[in-house]
């Protein structure tokens, strides 16, 4: 899937009008390009990125993508800057702004910077970028609205303004104060229909170029470098990997665990691509221990009980051992590629059409956790001790006794460790308490809120 990072320059709907198989992301910050690579992006388009107050996209992560044969496009804003700096290494720059930075006509980052609103307001632009002012004034000269000298004066005044303060109104106001003899009425009348949004035009060109390349089954971008795993790079990647999946994704996964049969089926389908790429050997001793655990879980303590079970399931001992070995291989593969497996789970849910409902429920649960003041609850935050939490979860949520081999259960359900499993139980308990408080009856419910998918 193609990943495109945009915000104030181009709306997500504009991207989706051109690209079908696309994940539209917010403006990029340090680590986002690397994360897109880890999520299996087939192409990356960088339009908007953070400049001020947030670490910007690293050149190194773009080189990492190129080294993995992922086409990386840049245009308009941060994308134009990075493409101008890295086009000789294989990054694909698109548009007039990229060309101006590449050729040295423009040099300052503030040329593309602008102030914008938050994501929930659609990153509404609160200032006008300098590149748009330049292009608009050039067009005004061509249209006979201004002469070269007046346009040059306006550009100089705008350039001296701090980028969040740039707007057509403020530019006209300051120009009138500094040059009262300069007539701007014609320009003001022309701007509503004549002003040029060069950043948007370049972004649209980039998305079209990505669509064209994608349709032609692109060849890997040209590389003339060897990617170096430096200490700084390792620090960046470790910091990203420590963050793990988002809370919404965790809440989606929490719901899956409450339907063991559905989870088991989804698990095998999601991991199939990982298994096809791995050739893991399973030690016979591990198969033997797993067989012992299987017999204990199914109360097959005697040879006769085992034979009866095998006959009822149309199996022999060898076939059962093969099944157990396959399951061990699957579990080991998931453990070795946990992030990729979780991404595959989400993609499988999307393909099934199940994800939207699960995500909506996850968002509702996230709001419920926030209202409880426990956005990321830990067992230590709860009014129940760890032992009772464990009993509550298995008896009330999963309707079973606590497994004799809890560590095996945690491994088989693909939790990274016991701490991650306990955090899942803590989320379930807080949500259950919230539902109990809203219940009209005095008796608290014995079941957690229903899990939907």
PDB file of N, CA, C and O in Angstrom, residues 82-106:
ATOM      1  N   UNK A  82      13.295  17.799   1.022  1.00  0.00           N
ATOM      2  CA  UNK A  82      14.044  16.542   1.123  1.00  0.00           C
ATOM      3  C   UNK A  82      14.377  15.994  -0.269  1.00  0.00           C
ATOM      4  O   UNK A  82      15.454  15.432  -0.485  1.00  0.00           O
ATOM      5  N   UNK A  83      13.478  16.162  -1.218  1.00  0.00           N
ATOM      6  CA  UNK A  83      13.754  15.667  -2.571  1.00  0.00           C
ATOM      7  C   UNK A  83      14.897  16.441  -3.211  1.00  0.00           C
ATOM      8  O   UNK A  83      15.725  15.866  -3.928  1.00  0.00           O
ATOM      9  N   UNK A  84      14.970  17.748  -2.966  1.00  0.00           N
ATOM     10  CA  UNK A  84      16.067  18.543  -3.510  1.00  0.00           C
ATOM     11  C   UNK A  84      17.401  18.105  -2.925  1.00  0.00           C
ATOM     12  O   UNK A  84      18.437  18.114  -3.608  1.00  0.00           O
ATOM     13  N   UNK A  85      17.368  17.696  -1.661  1.00  0.00           N
ATOM     14  CA  UNK A  85      18.592  17.277  -0.985  1.00  0.00           C
ATOM     15  C   UNK A  85      18.993  15.847  -1.342  1.00  0.00           C
ATOM     16  O   UNK A  85      20.191  15.505  -1.269  1.00  0.00           O
ATOM     17  N   UNK A  86      18.008  15.020  -1.711  1.00  0.00           N
ATOM     18  CA  UNK A  86      18.278  13.586  -1.884  1.00  0.00           C
ATOM     19  C   UNK A  86      17.974  13.064  -3.284  1.00  0.00           C
ATOM     20  O   UNK A  86      17.996  11.855  -3.504  1.00  0.00           O
ATOM     21  N   UNK A  87      17.696  13.960  -4.239  1.00  0.00           N
ATOM     22  CA  UNK A  87      17.350  13.469  -5.575  1.00  0.00           C
ATOM     23  C   UNK A  87      18.503  12.695  -6.207  1.00  0.00           C
ATOM     24  O   UNK A  87      18.295  11.764  -6.986  1.00  0.00           O
ATOM     25  N   UNK A  88      19.737  13.063  -5.874  1.00  0.00           N
ATOM     26  CA  UNK A  88      20.876  12.346  -6.441  1.00  0.00           C
ATOM     27  C   UNK A  88      21.022  10.942  -5.860  1.00  0.00           C
ATOM     28  O   UNK A  88      21.768  10.116  -6.389  1.00  0.00           O
ATOM     29  N   UNK A  89      20.301  10.656  -4.752  1.00  0.00           N
ATOM     30  CA  UNK A  89      20.343   9.333  -4.138  1.00  0.00           C
ATOM     31  C   UNK A  89      19.133   8.476  -4.529  1.00  0.00           C
ATOM     32  O   UNK A  89      19.015   7.349  -4.062  1.00  0.00           O
ATOM     33  N   UNK A  90      18.238   9.043  -5.335  1.00  0.00           N
ATOM     34  CA  UNK A  90      17.115   8.246  -5.809  1.00  0.00           C
ATOM     35  C   UNK A  90      15.753   8.721  -5.384  1.00  0.00           C
ATOM     36  O   UNK A  90      14.742   8.154  -5.810  1.00  0.00           O
ATOM     37  N   UNK A  91      15.659   9.767  -4.538  1.00  0.00           N
ATOM     38  CA  UNK A  91      14.345  10.311  -4.204  1.00  0.00           C
ATOM     39  C   UNK A  91      13.795  11.059  -5.412  1.00  0.00           C
ATOM     40  O   UNK A  91      14.532  11.756  -6.116  1.00  0.00           O
ATOM     41  N   UNK A  92      12.504  10.915  -5.648  1.00  0.00           N
ATOM     42  CA  UNK A  92      11.876  11.460  -6.855  1.00  0.00           C
ATOM     43  C   UNK A  92      11.177  12.773  -6.509  1.00  0.00           C
ATOM     44  O   UNK A  92      10.144  12.774  -5.829  1.00  0.00           O
ATOM     45  N   UNK A  93      11.722  13.886  -6.962  1.00  0.00           N
ATOM     46  CA  UNK A  93      11.118  15.181  -6.725  1.00  0.00           C
ATOM     47  C   UNK A  93      10.170  15.556  -7.847  1.00  0.00           C
ATOM     48  O   UNK A  93      10.394  15.220  -9.009  1.00  0.00           O
ATOM     49  N   UNK A  94       9.083  16.246  -7.496  1.00  0.00           N
ATOM     50  CA  UNK A  94       8.067  16.640  -8.477  1.00  0.00           C
ATOM     51  C   UNK A  94       7.682  18.097  -8.222  1.00  0.00           C
ATOM     52  O   UNK A  94       7.495  18.503  -7.072  1.00  0.00           O
ATOM     53  N   UNK A  95       7.555  18.879  -9.300  1.00  0.00           N
ATOM     54  CA  UNK A  95       6.971  20.198  -9.191  1.00  0.00           C
ATOM     55  C   UNK A  95       7.955  21.355  -9.225  1.00  0.00           C
ATOM     56  O   UNK A  95       9.172  21.182  -9.078  1.00  0.00           O
ATOM     57  N   UNK A  96       7.385  22.549  -9.403  1.00  0.00           N
ATOM     58  CA  UNK A  96       8.187  23.760  -9.541  1.00  0.00           C
ATOM     59  C   UNK A  96       8.949  24.100  -8.267  1.00  0.00           C
ATOM     60  O   UNK A  96      10.074  24.613  -8.327  1.00  0.00           O
ATOM     61  N   UNK A  97       8.357  23.831  -7.115  1.00  0.00           N
ATOM     62  CA  UNK A  97       9.031  24.163  -5.846  1.00  0.00           C
ATOM     63  C   UNK A  97      10.250  23.273  -5.656  1.00  0.00           C
ATOM     64  O   UNK A  97      11.335  23.749  -5.289  1.00  0.00           O
ATOM     65  N   UNK A  98      10.088  21.986  -5.905  1.00  0.00           N
ATOM     66  CA  UNK A  98      11.243  21.084  -5.845  1.00  0.00           C
ATOM     67  C   UNK A  98      12.344  21.554  -6.784  1.00  0.00           C
ATOM     68  O   UNK A  98      13.521  21.614  -6.403  1.00  0.00           O
ATOM     69  N   UNK A  99      11.989  21.906  -8.014  1.00  0.00           N
ATOM     70  CA  UNK A  99      12.988  22.321  -8.998  1.00  0.00           C
ATOM     71  C   UNK A  99      13.719  23.587  -8.551  1.00  0.00           C
ATOM     72  O   UNK A  99      14.934  23.717  -8.754  1.00  0.00           O
ATOM     73  N   UNK A 100      12.989  24.513  -7.933  1.00  0.00           N
ATOM     74  CA  UNK A 100      13.615  25.751  -7.468  1.00  0.00           C
ATOM     75  C   UNK A 100      14.625  25.469  -6.366  1.00  0.00           C
ATOM     76  O   UNK A 100      15.726  26.057  -6.343  1.00  0.00           O
ATOM     77  N   UNK A 101      14.308  24.556  -5.444  1.00  0.00           N
ATOM     78  CA  UNK A 101      15.262  24.198  -4.388  1.00  0.00           C
ATOM     79  C   UNK A 101      16.420  23.382  -4.962  1.00  0.00           C
ATOM     80  O   UNK A 101      17.579  23.576  -4.573  1.00  0.00           O
ATOM     81  N   UNK A 102      16.125  22.494  -5.868  1.00  0.00           N
ATOM     82  CA  UNK A 102      17.183  21.682  -6.484  1.00  0.00           C
ATOM     83  C   UNK A 102      18.191  22.556  -7.231  1.00  0.00           C
ATOM     84  O   UNK A 102      19.404  22.331  -7.150  1.00  0.00           O
ATOM     85  N   UNK A 103      17.680  23.574  -7.939  1.00  0.00           N
ATOM     86  CA  UNK A 103      18.544  24.430  -8.761  1.00  0.00           C
ATOM     87  C   UNK A 103      19.164  25.583  -7.977  1.00  0.00           C
ATOM     88  O   UNK A 103      19.961  26.340  -8.530  1.00  0.00           O
ATOM     89  N   UNK A 104      18.779  25.736  -6.718  1.00  0.00           N
ATOM     90  CA  UNK A 104      19.352  26.800  -5.908  1.00  0.00           C
ATOM     91  C   UNK A 104      18.649  28.133  -6.031  1.00  0.00           C
ATOM     92  O   UNK A 104      19.075  29.119  -5.424  1.00  0.00           O
ATOM     93  N   UNK A 105      17.537  28.195  -6.775  1.00  0.00           N
ATOM     94  CA  UNK A 105      16.766  29.434  -6.883  1.00  0.00           C
ATOM     95  C   UNK A 105      16.165  29.797  -5.533  1.00  0.00           C
ATOM     96  O   UNK A 105      16.079  30.973  -5.171  1.00  0.00           O
ATOM     97  N   UNK A 106      15.723  28.788  -4.788  1.00  0.00           N
ATOM     98  CA  UNK A 106      15.252  28.959  -3.420  1.00  0.00           C
ATOM     99  C   UNK A 106      16.166  28.173  -2.486  1.00  0.00           C
ATOM    100  O   UNK A 106      16.657  27.097  -2.854  1.00  0.00           O
TER     101      UNK A 106
END
